[in-house]
mmCIF file of C-alpha atoms in Angstrom:
data_model
loop_
_atom_site.group_PDB
_atom_site.id
_atom_site.type_symbol
_atom_site.label_atom_id
_atom_site.label_comp_id
_atom_site.label_asym_id
_atom_site.label_seq_id
_atom_site.Cartn_x
_atom_site.Cartn_y
_atom_site.Cartn_z
ATOM 1 C CA UNK A 1 -17.559 -7.593 -17.116
ATOM 2 C CA UNK A 2 -18.257 -4.437 -18.963
ATOM 3 C CA UNK A 3 -17.874 -1.478 -16.565
ATOM 4 C CA UNK A 4 -16.412 1.941 -17.354
ATOM 5 C CA UNK A 5 -14.106 3.007 -14.607
ATOM 6 C CA UNK A 6 -12.943 6.594 -14.215
ATOM 7 C CA UNK A 7 -9.253 6.214 -13.074
ATOM 8 C CA UNK A 8 -7.671 8.511 -10.675
ATOM 9 C CA UNK A 9 -5.056 10.461 -12.830
ATOM 10 C CA UNK A 10 -1.582 10.581 -11.493
ATOM 11 C CA UNK A 11 1.813 11.701 -12.849
ATOM 12 C CA UNK A 12 4.993 9.818 -12.027
ATOM 13 C CA UNK A 13 7.922 11.995 -11.304
ATOM 14 C CA UNK A 14 11.630 10.870 -11.694
ATOM 15 C CA UNK A 15 14.221 10.106 -14.395
ATOM 16 C CA UNK A 16 13.178 8.683 -17.779
ATOM 17 C CA UNK A 17 14.499 5.295 -16.830
ATOM 18 C CA UNK A 18 12.644 5.197 -13.526
ATOM 19 C CA UNK A 19 9.332 6.527 -15.014
ATOM 20 C CA UNK A 20 9.579 4.022 -17.833
ATOM 21 C CA UNK A 21 10.070 1.062 -15.529
ATOM 22 C CA UNK A 22 7.372 2.343 -13.169
ATOM 23 C CA UNK A 23 4.995 2.508 -16.110
ATOM 24 C CA UNK A 24 5.892 -1.130 -17.085
ATOM 25 C CA UNK A 25 5.082 -2.356 -13.723
ATOM 26 C CA UNK A 26 1.728 -0.472 -13.632
ATOM 27 C CA UNK A 27 0.721 -1.922 -16.907
ATOM 28 C CA UNK A 28 1.425 -5.420 -15.834
ATOM 29 C CA UNK A 29 -0.386 -4.723 -12.534
ATOM 30 C CA UNK A 30 -3.499 -3.245 -14.022
ATOM 31 C CA UNK A 31 -3.951 -6.023 -16.538
ATOM 32 C CA UNK A 32 -3.498 -8.664 -14.127
ATOM 33 C CA UNK A 33 -5.641 -7.156 -11.440
ATOM 34 C CA UNK A 34 -8.637 -6.946 -13.814
ATOM 35 C CA UNK A 35 -8.243 -10.507 -14.994
ATOM 36 C CA UNK A 36 -7.593 -11.999 -11.496
ATOM 37 C CA UNK A 37 -10.615 -10.197 -10.068
ATOM 38 C CA UNK A 38 -13.138 -11.180 -12.750
ATOM 39 C CA UNK A 39 -11.838 -14.797 -12.765
ATOM 40 C CA UNK A 40 -12.828 -15.098 -9.169
ATOM 41 C CA UNK A 41 -16.535 -14.607 -9.755
ATOM 42 C CA UNK A 42 -19.185 -16.694 -11.489
ATOM 43 C CA UNK A 43 -21.448 -13.833 -12.121
ATOM 44 C CA UNK A 44 -20.182 -10.792 -14.016
ATOM 45 C CA UNK A 45 -23.299 -8.834 -13.217
ATOM 46 C CA UNK A 46 -22.919 -9.360 -9.411
ATOM 47 C CA UNK A 47 -23.270 -5.938 -7.714
ATOM 48 C CA UNK A 48 -20.557 -6.810 -5.187
ATOM 49 C CA UNK A 49 -18.187 -7.658 -7.985
ATOM 50 C CA UNK A 50 -18.974 -4.280 -9.589
ATOM 51 C CA UNK A 51 -18.291 -2.465 -6.290
ATOM 52 C CA UNK A 52 -14.939 -4.481 -5.908
ATOM 53 C CA UNK A 53 -13.939 -3.662 -9.408
ATOM 54 C CA UNK A 54 -14.916 0.112 -9.023
ATOM 55 C CA UNK A 55 -12.518 0.460 -6.206
ATOM 56 C CA UNK A 56 -9.769 -1.937 -7.241
ATOM 57 C CA UNK A 57 -9.544 -0.496 -10.719
ATOM 58 C CA UNK A 58 -9.765 3.235 -9.776
ATOM 59 C CA UNK A 59 -6.006 3.772 -10.303
ATOM 60 C CA UNK A 60 -3.758 5.287 -7.807
ATOM 61 C CA UNK A 61 -0.007 4.979 -7.249
ATOM 62 C CA UNK A 62 -0.028 1.111 -6.770
ATOM 63 C CA UNK A 63 2.902 1.644 -4.372
ATOM 64 C CA UNK A 64 2.749 -1.762 -2.583
ATOM 65 C CA UNK A 65 2.511 -3.956 -5.794
ATOM 66 C CA UNK A 66 5.143 -1.952 -7.440
ATOM 67 C CA UNK A 67 7.493 -2.374 -4.470
ATOM 68 C CA UNK A 68 7.034 -6.088 -4.523
ATOM 69 C CA UNK A 69 7.825 -6.388 -8.095
ATOM 70 C CA UNK A 70 10.768 -4.111 -7.863
ATOM 71 C CA UNK A 71 12.296 -6.009 -4.958
ATOM 72 C CA UNK A 72 11.655 -9.280 -6.861
ATOM 73 C CA UNK A 73 13.521 -8.053 -9.751
ATOM 74 C CA UNK A 74 16.328 -6.758 -7.635
ATOM 75 C CA UNK A 75 16.468 -10.011 -5.799
ATOM 76 C CA UNK A 76 15.992 -12.371 -8.962
ATOM 77 C CA UNK A 77 12.717 -13.847 -7.665
ATOM 78 C CA UNK A 78 10.232 -15.636 -9.977
ATOM 79 C CA UNK A 79 8.509 -12.763 -11.807
ATOM 80 C CA UNK A 80 5.351 -14.748 -12.454
ATOM 81 C CA UNK A 81 4.765 -15.508 -8.924
ATOM 82 C CA UNK A 82 5.817 -12.047 -7.877
ATOM 83 C CA UNK A 83 3.175 -10.499 -10.087
ATOM 84 C CA UNK A 84 0.422 -12.641 -8.556
ATOM 85 C CA UNK A 85 1.487 -11.831 -5.085
ATOM 86 C CA UNK A 86 1.599 -8.132 -6.110
ATOM 87 C CA UNK A 87 -1.890 -8.255 -7.215
ATOM 88 C CA UNK A 88 -2.807 -9.985 -4.058
ATOM 89 C CA UNK A 89 -1.288 -7.276 -1.831
ATOM 90 C CA UNK A 90 -3.116 -4.522 -3.819
ATOM 91 C CA UNK A 91 -6.441 -6.409 -3.368
ATOM 92 C CA UNK A 92 -5.729 -6.497 0.400
ATOM 93 C CA UNK A 93 -4.840 -2.847 0.531
ATOM 94 C CA UNK A 94 -7.991 -1.941 -1.525
ATOM 95 C CA UNK A 95 -10.194 -3.870 0.774
ATOM 96 C CA UNK A 96 -8.711 -2.023 3.643
ATOM 97 C CA UNK A 97 -9.461 1.390 2.059
ATOM 98 C CA UNK A 98 -13.142 0.414 1.389
ATOM 99 C CA UNK A 99 -13.621 -0.578 4.966
ATOM 100 C CA UNK A 100 -11.601 2.399 6.332
ATOM 101 C CA UNK A 101 -13.989 4.775 4.421
ATOM 102 C CA UNK A 102 -17.165 3.357 5.867
ATOM 103 C CA UNK A 103 -19.250 5.466 8.290
ATOM 104 C CA UNK A 104 -18.493 3.317 11.272
ATOM 105 C CA UNK A 105 -14.707 3.733 10.547
ATOM 106 C CA UNK A 106 -13.256 7.082 9.034
ATOM 107 C CA UNK A 107 -16.500 8.098 7.374
ATOM 108 C CA UNK A 108 -14.965 9.367 4.092
ATOM 109 C CA UNK A 109 -16.774 10.134 1.049
ATOM 110 C CA UNK A 110 -13.906 10.768 -1.434
ATOM 111 C CA UNK A 111 -11.146 8.235 -2.597
ATOM 112 C CA UNK A 112 -8.841 8.598 -5.602
ATOM 113 C CA UNK A 113 -10.659 11.605 -6.792
ATOM 114 C CA UNK A 114 -14.208 10.113 -6.704
ATOM 115 C CA UNK A 115 -17.075 8.850 -4.393
ATOM 116 C CA UNK A 116 -15.915 6.222 -2.001
ATOM 117 C CA UNK A 117 -17.321 2.563 -2.461
ATOM 118 C CA UNK A 118 -20.040 2.798 0.084
ATOM 119 C CA UNK A 119 -21.271 6.229 -1.392
ATOM 120 C CA UNK A 120 -21.425 4.653 -4.874
ATOM 121 C CA UNK A 121 -22.751 1.350 -4.069
ATOM 122 C CA UNK A 122 -24.225 1.443 -0.484
ATOM 123 C CA UNK A 123 -22.741 0.231 2.722
ATOM 124 C CA UNK A 124 -23.717 -3.382 2.461
ATOM 125 C CA UNK A 125 -22.212 -3.885 -0.870
ATOM 126 C CA UNK A 126 -19.109 -2.038 0.162
ATOM 127 C CA UNK A 127 -18.615 -4.255 3.128
ATOM 128 C CA UNK A 128 -18.996 -7.241 0.986
ATOM 129 C CA UNK A 129 -16.794 -5.916 -1.671
ATOM 130 C CA UNK A 130 -13.988 -5.485 0.816
ATOM 131 C CA UNK A 131 -14.532 -9.081 2.075
ATOM 132 C CA UNK A 132 -14.593 -10.323 -1.521
ATOM 133 C CA UNK A 133 -11.211 -8.641 -2.290
ATOM 134 C CA UNK A 134 -9.550 -9.949 0.789
ATOM 135 C CA UNK A 135 -10.699 -13.520 0.205
ATOM 136 C CA UNK A 136 -9.839 -13.340 -3.519
ATOM 137 C CA UNK A 137 -6.304 -12.157 -2.507
ATOM 138 C CA UNK A 138 -5.825 -15.204 -0.187
ATOM 139 C CA UNK A 139 -7.167 -17.491 -3.032
ATOM 140 C CA UNK A 140 -4.495 -16.169 -5.284
ATOM 141 C CA UNK A 141 -1.857 -16.557 -2.583
ATOM 142 C CA UNK A 142 -2.893 -20.124 -1.916
ATOM 143 C CA UNK A 143 -2.865 -20.864 -5.690
ATOM 144 C CA UNK A 144 0.750 -19.746 -5.710
ATOM 145 C CA UNK A 145 1.608 -22.045 -3.034
ATOM 146 C CA UNK A 146 -0.250 -25.100 -4.390
ATOM 147 C CA UNK A 147 1.071 -24.667 -8.014
ATOM 148 C CA UNK A 148 4.649 -24.372 -6.941
ATOM 149 C CA UNK A 149 4.748 -26.406 -3.898
ATOM 150 C CA UNK A 150 7.566 -24.189 -2.476
ATOM 151 C CA UNK A 151 8.633 -23.152 0.908
ATOM 152 C CA UNK A 152 9.549 -19.788 -0.286
ATOM 153 C CA UNK A 153 5.957 -19.138 -1.500
ATOM 154 C CA UNK A 154 4.629 -20.370 1.736
ATOM 155 C CA UNK A 155 6.907 -18.014 3.783
ATOM 156 C CA UNK A 156 5.801 -15.077 1.534
ATOM 157 C CA UNK A 157 2.201 -15.989 2.122
ATOM 158 C CA UNK A 158 2.841 -16.054 5.898
ATOM 159 C CA UNK A 159 4.403 -12.639 5.777
ATOM 160 C CA UNK A 160 1.545 -11.021 3.836
ATOM 161 C CA UNK A 161 -1.216 -12.608 6.002
ATOM 162 C CA UNK A 162 0.422 -11.551 9.194
ATOM 163 C CA UNK A 163 0.921 -7.984 7.922
ATOM 164 C CA UNK A 164 -2.658 -7.636 7.154
ATOM 165 C CA UNK A 165 -3.939 -9.147 10.312
ATOM 166 C CA UNK A 166 -4.166 -8.619 14.135
ATOM 167 C CA UNK A 167 -0.504 -7.954 14.536
ATOM 168 C CA UNK A 168 -0.329 -5.709 11.475
ATOM 169 C CA UNK A 169 -2.758 -3.415 9.695
ATOM 170 C CA UNK A 170 -5.863 -4.432 11.633
ATOM 171 C CA UNK A 171 -4.165 -3.737 14.881
ATOM 172 C CA UNK A 172 -3.209 -0.262 13.660
ATOM 173 C CA UNK A 173 -6.812 0.458 12.616
ATOM 174 C CA UNK A 174 -7.981 -0.597 16.095
ATOM 175 C CA UNK A 175 -5.374 1.611 17.867
ATOM 176 C CA UNK A 176 -6.415 4.449 15.572
ATOM 177 C CA UNK A 177 -10.212 4.072 16.363
ATOM 178 C CA UNK A 178 -9.312 3.855 20.071
ATOM 179 C CA UNK A 179 -7.173 7.053 19.843
ATOM 180 C CA UNK A 180 -9.790 9.240 18.299
ATOM 181 C CA UNK A 181 -10.210 12.476 20.263
ATOM 182 C CA UNK A 182 -7.265 11.624 22.535
ATOM 183 C CA UNK A 183 -3.830 13.217 22.700
ATOM 184 C CA UNK A 184 -1.328 10.578 22.051
ATOM 185 C CA UNK A 185 2.508 10.680 22.238
ATOM 186 C CA UNK A 186 4.816 10.569 19.343
ATOM 187 C CA UNK A 187 5.963 7.024 20.217
ATOM 188 C CA UNK A 188 2.208 6.051 20.234
ATOM 189 C CA UNK A 189 1.662 7.445 16.905
ATOM 190 C CA UNK A 190 4.625 5.823 15.415
ATOM 191 C CA UNK A 191 3.360 2.502 16.674
ATOM 192 C CA UNK A 192 -0.078 3.271 15.239
ATOM 193 C CA UNK A 193 1.252 3.952 11.757
ATOM 194 C CA UNK A 194 3.863 1.077 11.903
ATOM 195 C CA UNK A 195 0.865 -1.109 11.980
ATOM 196 C CA UNK A 196 -1.898 0.711 10.082
ATOM 197 C CA UNK A 197 0.314 1.990 7.143
ATOM 198 C CA UNK A 198 3.834 0.547 7.619
ATOM 199 C CA UNK A 199 2.776 -3.039 7.812
ATOM 200 C CA UNK A 200 1.391 -3.206 4.137
ATOM 201 C CA UNK A 201 4.457 -1.264 2.820
ATOM 202 C CA UNK A 202 6.893 -3.608 4.540
ATOM 203 C CA UNK A 203 4.975 -6.723 3.558
ATOM 204 C CA UNK A 204 5.607 -6.702 -0.160
ATOM 205 C CA UNK A 205 9.375 -5.972 0.264
ATOM 206 C CA UNK A 206 9.758 -8.862 2.729
ATOM 207 C CA UNK A 207 7.551 -11.229 0.735
ATOM 208 C CA UNK A 208 9.835 -10.580 -2.308
ATOM 209 C CA UNK A 209 12.850 -11.388 -0.150
ATOM 210 C CA UNK A 210 11.127 -14.606 1.150
ATOM 211 C CA UNK A 211 10.192 -15.538 -2.402
ATOM 212 C CA UNK A 212 13.729 -15.076 -3.542
ATOM 213 C CA UNK A 213 15.252 -17.008 -0.649
ATOM 214 C CA UNK A 214 17.331 -13.819 0.183
ATOM 215 C CA UNK A 215 20.043 -13.995 2.882
ATOM 216 C CA UNK A 216 19.466 -12.688 6.442
ATOM 217 C CA UNK A 217 21.737 -9.797 5.738
ATOM 218 C CA UNK A 218 19.778 -8.676 2.778
ATOM 219 C CA UNK A 219 16.563 -9.132 4.696
ATOM 220 C CA UNK A 220 17.793 -7.081 7.514
ATOM 221 C CA UNK A 221 18.801 -4.081 5.327
ATOM 222 C CA UNK A 222 15.529 -4.390 3.359
ATOM 223 C CA UNK A 223 13.341 -4.443 6.485
ATOM 224 C CA UNK A 224 15.240 -1.244 7.724
ATOM 225 C CA UNK A 225 14.390 0.366 4.301
ATOM 226 C CA UNK A 226 10.841 -0.770 4.546
ATOM 227 C CA UNK A 227 10.243 0.611 8.010
ATOM 228 C CA UNK A 228 11.965 3.931 7.099
ATOM 229 C CA UNK A 229 9.993 4.459 3.892
ATOM 230 C CA UNK A 230 6.752 3.440 5.672
ATOM 231 C CA UNK A 231 7.402 6.187 8.254
ATOM 232 C CA UNK A 232 8.439 8.692 5.677
ATOM 233 C CA UNK A 233 5.371 7.898 3.532
ATOM 234 C CA UNK A 234 2.939 8.474 6.379
ATOM 235 C CA UNK A 235 4.637 11.777 7.585
ATOM 236 C CA UNK A 236 4.461 13.005 4.039
ATOM 237 C CA UNK A 237 0.696 11.960 3.954
ATOM 238 C CA UNK A 238 0.102 14.103 7.133
ATOM 239 C CA UNK A 239 1.950 16.975 5.594
ATOM 240 C CA UNK A 240 0.000 16.842 2.400
ATOM 241 C CA UNK A 241 -3.251 16.713 4.476
ATOM 242 C CA UNK A 242 -2.598 20.350 5.448
ATOM 243 C CA UNK A 243 -0.700 21.605 2.457
ATOM 244 C CA UNK A 244 -1.992 19.905 -0.658
ATOM 245 C CA UNK A 245 -4.940 20.765 -2.997
ATOM 246 C CA UNK A 246 -7.766 18.358 -2.538
ATOM 247 C CA UNK A 247 -8.286 17.964 -6.331
ATOM 248 C CA UNK A 248 -4.644 16.856 -6.776
ATOM 249 C CA UNK A 249 -4.741 14.628 -3.599
ATOM 250 C CA UNK A 250 -7.822 12.834 -4.726
ATOM 251 C CA UNK A 251 -9.158 12.519 -1.152
ATOM 252 C CA UNK A 252 -10.486 14.827 1.420
ATOM 253 C CA UNK A 253 -8.089 17.180 3.038
ATOM 254 C CA UNK A 254 -7.964 18.581 6.511
ATOM 255 C CA UNK A 255 -10.255 15.760 7.737
ATOM 256 C CA UNK A 256 -7.912 14.497 10.514
ATOM 257 C CA UNK A 257 -7.820 17.912 12.118
ATOM 258 C CA UNK A 258 -11.672 18.137 11.912
ATOM 259 C CA UNK A 259 -11.910 14.615 13.419
ATOM 260 C CA UNK A 260 -9.489 15.540 16.181
ATOM 261 C CA UNK A 261 -6.934 12.869 15.148
ATOM 262 C CA UNK A 262 -3.407 12.981 16.179
ATOM 263 C CA UNK A 263 -0.878 13.405 13.145
ATOM 264 C CA UNK A 264 2.740 14.160 12.773
ATOM 265 C CA UNK A 265 1.865 17.594 11.956
ATOM 266 C CA UNK A 266 -0.528 18.103 14.902
ATOM 267 C CA UNK A 267 1.917 16.649 17.295
ATOM 268 C CA UNK A 268 5.145 18.121 16.048
ATOM 269 C CA UNK A 269 4.233 21.006 13.937
ATOM 270 C CA UNK A 270 4.781 21.296 10.161
ATOM 271 C CA UNK A 271 8.546 22.251 10.431
ATOM 272 C CA UNK A 272 9.485 19.406 12.882
ATOM 273 C CA UNK A 273 7.377 16.956 10.793
ATOM 274 C CA UNK A 274 9.452 17.896 7.871
ATOM 275 C CA UNK A 275 12.620 17.238 9.822
ATOM 276 C CA UNK A 276 11.402 13.745 10.924
ATOM 277 C CA UNK A 277 10.648 13.080 7.232
ATOM 278 C CA UNK A 278 14.164 13.971 6.374
ATOM 279 C CA UNK A 279 15.445 11.724 8.988
ATOM 280 C CA UNK A 280 13.425 8.789 7.784
ATOM 281 C CA UNK A 281 14.527 9.505 4.150
ATOM 282 C CA UNK A 282 18.135 9.334 5.290
ATOM 283 C CA UNK A 283 17.555 6.087 7.078
ATOM 284 C CA UNK A 284 15.921 4.523 3.962
ATOM 285 C CA UNK A 285 18.863 5.658 1.762
ATOM 286 C CA UNK A 286 21.373 4.332 4.161
ATOM 287 C CA UNK A 287 19.619 0.916 4.009
ATOM 288 C CA UNK A 288 19.715 1.197 0.175
ATOM 289 C CA UNK A 289 23.454 1.831 0.274
ATOM 290 C CA UNK A 290 23.993 -1.257 2.388
ATOM 291 C CA UNK A 291 21.911 -3.291 -0.260
ATOM 292 C CA UNK A 292 24.016 -1.746 -3.073
ATOM 293 C CA UNK A 293 27.192 -2.805 -1.192
ATOM 294 C CA UNK A 294 25.743 -6.392 -1.470
ATOM 295 C CA UNK A 295 25.966 -6.015 -5.219
ATOM 296 C CA UNK A 296 22.276 -5.452 -5.654
ATOM 297 C CA UNK A 297 20.725 -2.942 -8.087
ATOM 298 C CA UNK A 298 18.967 -0.371 -5.990
ATOM 299 C CA UNK A 299 18.414 2.118 -8.719
ATOM 300 C CA UNK A 300 14.733 1.728 -8.904
ATOM 301 C CA UNK A 301 14.087 1.667 -5.257
ATOM 302 C CA UNK A 302 16.190 4.836 -5.028
ATOM 303 C CA UNK A 303 13.943 6.430 -7.636
ATOM 304 C CA UNK A 304 10.933 5.146 -5.790
ATOM 305 C CA UNK A 305 12.159 6.878 -2.618
ATOM 306 C CA UNK A 306 12.670 10.108 -4.569
ATOM 307 C CA UNK A 307 9.186 9.811 -6.009
ATOM 308 C CA UNK A 308 7.292 8.922 -2.701
ATOM 309 C CA UNK A 309 8.930 11.753 -0.693
ATOM 310 C CA UNK A 310 8.556 14.463 -3.333
ATOM 311 C CA UNK A 311 5.083 13.672 -4.400
ATOM 312 C CA UNK A 312 2.203 16.268 -3.942
ATOM 313 C CA UNK A 313 -0.655 13.658 -3.957
#
């Protein structure tokens, strides 16, 4: 399919070793995403495929697939399967963004520095593009199970499906919609984002653990890291929504306040939100120290933590 895609430009911050490894992961992910998406269609001129491709290949940080591949490397999981699962989780994430931006949801018109999918292709094609990405993701996941006939792949698939469903991301979106215009507590906000944002940050890490057959001890520390980094990521997002430049952020700033949505900043104030961010950061690093104590190489995940929490987009 010949389609020019203007990718959202981003810069990776960190040590030379971290940046080089991140760029290596990105290159593998970008190449595989493009091939796997196109392979799933019989018609390269299908407007739904073009809409899906527009959103999927728009760039971005690719945090979720990078986390999966990094954890898979750390735990010595099958790299070939890990890459496919990484692409699947990014397709699931992109489908959620397409639907989240729709007028009936968050009604946003800017994503990754350009018009959202429904603005560029119309609402009907955007809905179908999201549906197509979700189903293509599950097709890829099922292929991994069938081709390898392994219980580890099956467990990883279960983790990913549950994280995207009614007890994960969708639950969070439902809570978010029900909370619009309401004052909610800090605990309710944490619960909302543990589902809406945190579920798909935890999923790639725990899927990699399942794929590798990791011990219960490793999984426990990795889950603590995942929850902590998910919380920190969302708090940083809320801080950037009121402090960042829209051209750098790549999406509409100040929208949560205009829509009267509760955020960590609106509930706690900017200074206390930064304190909560620091606490979550410390919890994440403590979990990484536990993993390092199990003779695992946590250098990349440490660099990833630095990158995510010092980002300005």
